[in-house]
mmCIF file of C-alpha atoms and ligand atoms in Angstrom:
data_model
loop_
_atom_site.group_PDB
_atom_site.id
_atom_site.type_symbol
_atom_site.label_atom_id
_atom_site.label_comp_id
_atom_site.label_asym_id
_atom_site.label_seq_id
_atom_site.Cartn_x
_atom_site.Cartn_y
_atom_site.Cartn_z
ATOM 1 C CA UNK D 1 92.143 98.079 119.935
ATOM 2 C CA UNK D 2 90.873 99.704 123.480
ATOM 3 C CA UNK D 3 87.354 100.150 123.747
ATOM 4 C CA UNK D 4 86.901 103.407 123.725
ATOM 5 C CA UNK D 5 83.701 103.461 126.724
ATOM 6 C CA UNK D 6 85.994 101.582 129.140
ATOM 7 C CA UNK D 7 89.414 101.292 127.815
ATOM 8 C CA UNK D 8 88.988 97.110 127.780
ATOM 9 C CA UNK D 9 91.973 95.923 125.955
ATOM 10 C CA UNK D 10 90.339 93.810 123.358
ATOM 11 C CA UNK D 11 87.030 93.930 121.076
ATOM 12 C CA UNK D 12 85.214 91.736 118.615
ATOM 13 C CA UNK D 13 84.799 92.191 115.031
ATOM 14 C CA UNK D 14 80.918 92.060 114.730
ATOM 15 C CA UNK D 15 80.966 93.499 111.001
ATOM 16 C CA UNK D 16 83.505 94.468 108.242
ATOM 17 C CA UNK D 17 82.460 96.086 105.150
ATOM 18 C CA UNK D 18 84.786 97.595 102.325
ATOM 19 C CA UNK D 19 84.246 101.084 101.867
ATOM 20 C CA UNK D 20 82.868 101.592 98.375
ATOM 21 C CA UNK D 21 85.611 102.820 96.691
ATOM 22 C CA UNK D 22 87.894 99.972 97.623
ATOM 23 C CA UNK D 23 90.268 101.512 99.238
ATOM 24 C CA UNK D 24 89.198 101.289 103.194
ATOM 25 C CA UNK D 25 87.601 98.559 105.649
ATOM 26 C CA UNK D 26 85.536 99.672 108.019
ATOM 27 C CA UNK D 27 85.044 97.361 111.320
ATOM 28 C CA UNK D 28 82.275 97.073 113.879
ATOM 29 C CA UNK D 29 83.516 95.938 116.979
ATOM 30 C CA UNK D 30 81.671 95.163 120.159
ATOM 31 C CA UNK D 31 83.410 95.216 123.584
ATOM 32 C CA UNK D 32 82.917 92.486 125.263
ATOM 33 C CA UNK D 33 83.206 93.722 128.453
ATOM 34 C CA UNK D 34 80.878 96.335 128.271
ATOM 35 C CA UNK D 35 79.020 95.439 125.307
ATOM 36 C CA UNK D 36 79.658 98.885 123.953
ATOM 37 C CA UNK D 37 79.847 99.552 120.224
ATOM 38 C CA UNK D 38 82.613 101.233 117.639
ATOM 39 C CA UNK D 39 83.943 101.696 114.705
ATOM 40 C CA UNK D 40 87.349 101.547 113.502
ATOM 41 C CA UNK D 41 88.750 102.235 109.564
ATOM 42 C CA UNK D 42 91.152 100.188 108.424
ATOM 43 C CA UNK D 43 93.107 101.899 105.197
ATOM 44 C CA UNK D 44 96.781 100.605 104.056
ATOM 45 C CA UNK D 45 99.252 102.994 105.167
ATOM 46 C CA UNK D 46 100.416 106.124 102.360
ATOM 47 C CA UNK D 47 103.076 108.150 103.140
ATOM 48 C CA UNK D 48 104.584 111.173 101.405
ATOM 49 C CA UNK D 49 107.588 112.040 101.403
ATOM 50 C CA UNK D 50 107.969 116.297 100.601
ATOM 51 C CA UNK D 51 110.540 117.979 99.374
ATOM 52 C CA UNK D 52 111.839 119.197 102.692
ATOM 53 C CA UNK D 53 112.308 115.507 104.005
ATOM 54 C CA UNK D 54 109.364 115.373 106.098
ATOM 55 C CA UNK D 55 107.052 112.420 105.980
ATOM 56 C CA UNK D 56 102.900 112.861 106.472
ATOM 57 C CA UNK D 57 100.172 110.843 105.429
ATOM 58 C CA UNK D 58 98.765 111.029 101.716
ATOM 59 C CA UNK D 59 95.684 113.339 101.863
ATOM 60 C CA UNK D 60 93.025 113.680 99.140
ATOM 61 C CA UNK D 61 92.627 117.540 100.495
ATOM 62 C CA UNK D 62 96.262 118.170 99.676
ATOM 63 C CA UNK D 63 95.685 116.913 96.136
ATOM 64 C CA UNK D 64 92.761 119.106 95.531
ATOM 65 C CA UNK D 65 93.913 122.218 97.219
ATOM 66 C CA UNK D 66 97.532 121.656 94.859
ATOM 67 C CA UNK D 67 95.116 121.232 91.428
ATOM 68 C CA UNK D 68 92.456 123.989 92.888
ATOM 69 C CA UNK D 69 94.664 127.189 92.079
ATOM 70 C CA UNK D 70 95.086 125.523 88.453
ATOM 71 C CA UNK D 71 91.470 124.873 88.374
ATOM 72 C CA UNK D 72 90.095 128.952 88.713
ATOM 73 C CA UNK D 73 87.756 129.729 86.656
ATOM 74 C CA UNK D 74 87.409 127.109 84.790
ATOM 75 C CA UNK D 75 83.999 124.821 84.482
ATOM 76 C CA UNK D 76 85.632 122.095 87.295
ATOM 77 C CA UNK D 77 83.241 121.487 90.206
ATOM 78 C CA UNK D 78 83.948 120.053 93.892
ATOM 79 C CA UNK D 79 82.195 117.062 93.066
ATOM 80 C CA UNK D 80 85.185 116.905 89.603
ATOM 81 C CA UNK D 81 87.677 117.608 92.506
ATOM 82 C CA UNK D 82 86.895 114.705 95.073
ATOM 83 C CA UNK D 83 86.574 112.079 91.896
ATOM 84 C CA UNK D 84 90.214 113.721 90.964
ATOM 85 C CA UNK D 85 91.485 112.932 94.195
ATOM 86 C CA UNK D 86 90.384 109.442 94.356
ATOM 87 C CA UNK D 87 91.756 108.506 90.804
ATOM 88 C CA UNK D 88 94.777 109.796 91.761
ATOM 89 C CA UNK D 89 94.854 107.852 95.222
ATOM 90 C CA UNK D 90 93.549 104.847 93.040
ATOM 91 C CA UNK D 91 96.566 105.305 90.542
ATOM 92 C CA UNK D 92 98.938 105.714 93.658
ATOM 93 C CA UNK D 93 97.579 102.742 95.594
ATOM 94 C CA UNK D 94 97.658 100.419 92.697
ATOM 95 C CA UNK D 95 101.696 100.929 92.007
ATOM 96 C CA UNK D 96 101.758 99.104 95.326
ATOM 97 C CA UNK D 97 104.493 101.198 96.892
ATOM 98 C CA UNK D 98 103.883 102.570 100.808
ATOM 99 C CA UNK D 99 105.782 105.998 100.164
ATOM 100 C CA UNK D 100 106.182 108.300 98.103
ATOM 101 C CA UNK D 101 107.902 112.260 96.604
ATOM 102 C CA UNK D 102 105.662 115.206 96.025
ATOM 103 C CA UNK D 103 106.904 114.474 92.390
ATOM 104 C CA UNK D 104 105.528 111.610 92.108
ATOM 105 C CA UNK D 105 102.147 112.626 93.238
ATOM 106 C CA UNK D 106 102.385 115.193 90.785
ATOM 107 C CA UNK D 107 103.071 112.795 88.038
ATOM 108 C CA UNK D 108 99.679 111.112 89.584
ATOM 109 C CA UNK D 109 97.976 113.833 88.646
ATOM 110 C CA UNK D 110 98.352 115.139 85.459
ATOM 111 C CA UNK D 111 96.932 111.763 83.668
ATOM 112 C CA UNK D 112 93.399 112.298 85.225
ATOM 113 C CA UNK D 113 93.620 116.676 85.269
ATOM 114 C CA UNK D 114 93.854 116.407 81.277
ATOM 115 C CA UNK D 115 90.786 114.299 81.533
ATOM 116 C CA UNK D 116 88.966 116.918 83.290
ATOM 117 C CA UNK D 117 89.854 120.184 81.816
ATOM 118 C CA UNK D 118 92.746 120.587 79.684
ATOM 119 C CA UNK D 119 93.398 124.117 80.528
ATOM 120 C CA UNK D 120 93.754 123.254 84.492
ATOM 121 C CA UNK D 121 96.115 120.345 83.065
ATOM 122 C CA UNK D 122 97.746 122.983 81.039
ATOM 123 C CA UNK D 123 98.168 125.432 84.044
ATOM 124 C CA UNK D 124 99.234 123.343 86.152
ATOM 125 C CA UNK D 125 101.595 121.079 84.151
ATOM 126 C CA UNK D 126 103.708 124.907 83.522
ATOM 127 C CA UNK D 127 104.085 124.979 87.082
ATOM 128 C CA UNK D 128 104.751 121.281 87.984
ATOM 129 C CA UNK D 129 107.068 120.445 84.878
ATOM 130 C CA UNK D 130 108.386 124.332 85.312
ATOM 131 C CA UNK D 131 107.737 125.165 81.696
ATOM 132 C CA UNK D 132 109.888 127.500 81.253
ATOM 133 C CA UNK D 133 109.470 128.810 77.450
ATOM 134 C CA UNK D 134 106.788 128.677 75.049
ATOM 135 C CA UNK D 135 108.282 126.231 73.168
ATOM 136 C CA UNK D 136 107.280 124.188 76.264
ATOM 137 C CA UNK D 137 103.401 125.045 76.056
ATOM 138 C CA UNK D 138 103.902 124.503 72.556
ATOM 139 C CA UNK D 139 104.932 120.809 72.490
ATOM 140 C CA UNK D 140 102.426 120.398 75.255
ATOM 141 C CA UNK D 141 99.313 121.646 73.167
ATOM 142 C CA UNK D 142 100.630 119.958 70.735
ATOM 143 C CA UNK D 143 100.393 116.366 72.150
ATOM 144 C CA UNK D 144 97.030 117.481 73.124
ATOM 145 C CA UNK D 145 96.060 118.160 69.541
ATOM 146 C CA UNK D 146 98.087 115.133 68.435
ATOM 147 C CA UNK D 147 96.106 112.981 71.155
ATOM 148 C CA UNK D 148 92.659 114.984 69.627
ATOM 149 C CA UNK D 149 93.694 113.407 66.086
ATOM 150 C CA UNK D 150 93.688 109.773 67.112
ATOM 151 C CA UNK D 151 90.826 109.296 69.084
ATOM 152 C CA UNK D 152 88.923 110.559 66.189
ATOM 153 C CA UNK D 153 90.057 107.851 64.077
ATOM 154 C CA UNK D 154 87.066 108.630 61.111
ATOM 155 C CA UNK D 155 88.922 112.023 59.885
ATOM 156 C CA UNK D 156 91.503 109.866 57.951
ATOM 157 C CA UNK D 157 89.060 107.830 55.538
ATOM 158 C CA UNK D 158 87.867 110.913 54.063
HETATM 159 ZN ZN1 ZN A 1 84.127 98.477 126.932
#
């Protein structure tokens, strides 16, 4: 790593701290040469893979701005929309696997979009699964309801 004052080829960790969310280090370094101070962020590398071919970096922003349209109107704030974006990054991270398809980030998403609004996870399940009937918003209100049912687990001993 250069320093970034006088382009001295090395540094020295003085500090590393893990960000709070676990999923980023972040380094200060001191040069020794000219005793300047940085920064650097060290995050394990997440590629995705679209459906044209071309490769880019996993970004949080993409995830929101692909659940946002899904998300009009309905009661889901920017604060629900970052924590959405790191459970899904979370969930992605944890499979252990450097790259990944658009598809798959999709899949990423729909666990933790039913857990914030079930219409959004409605909406945009019809455009990520392609629903293309009502039969197919039928089963999937359906395992909502069904999914309602057993996490109330009293209604049965009546
Ligand atoms: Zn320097």
């Amino acid at each position: 790593m250069h320093c970034p004052f006088c382009r001295h080829p090395d540094s020295r960790v003085i500090d590393s701290r893990t960000s709070d969310d676990g999923l980023s280090i972040r380094r200060r370094r001191q040069c020794p040469e000219c005793g300047g101070r940085f920064s650097t962020t060290e995050t394990a590398s997440l590629m995705v893979i679209k459906r044209s071919g071309v490769m880019e970096a996993f970004s949080r922003d993409k995830v929101i701005s692909g659940v946002r349209k899904a998300c009009q109107g309905r009661p889901v704030t920017e604060a629900n929309l970052a924590l959405l974006a790191q459970k899904v990054e979370e969930a992605v991270r944890q499979t252990g696997v450097s790259q990944l398809d658009t598809n798959e980030i999709g899949l990423a998403i729909l666990g933790p979009l039913r857990e914030l609004d079930e219409v959004a996870y409605l909406r945009f399940a019809s455009v990520y699964q392609a629903f293309d009937s009502l039969d197919d918003f039928e089963r999937a209100i359906r395992d909502l309801r069904a999914d309602h049912d057993a996490s109330e687990p009293d209604s049965h001993d009546r």
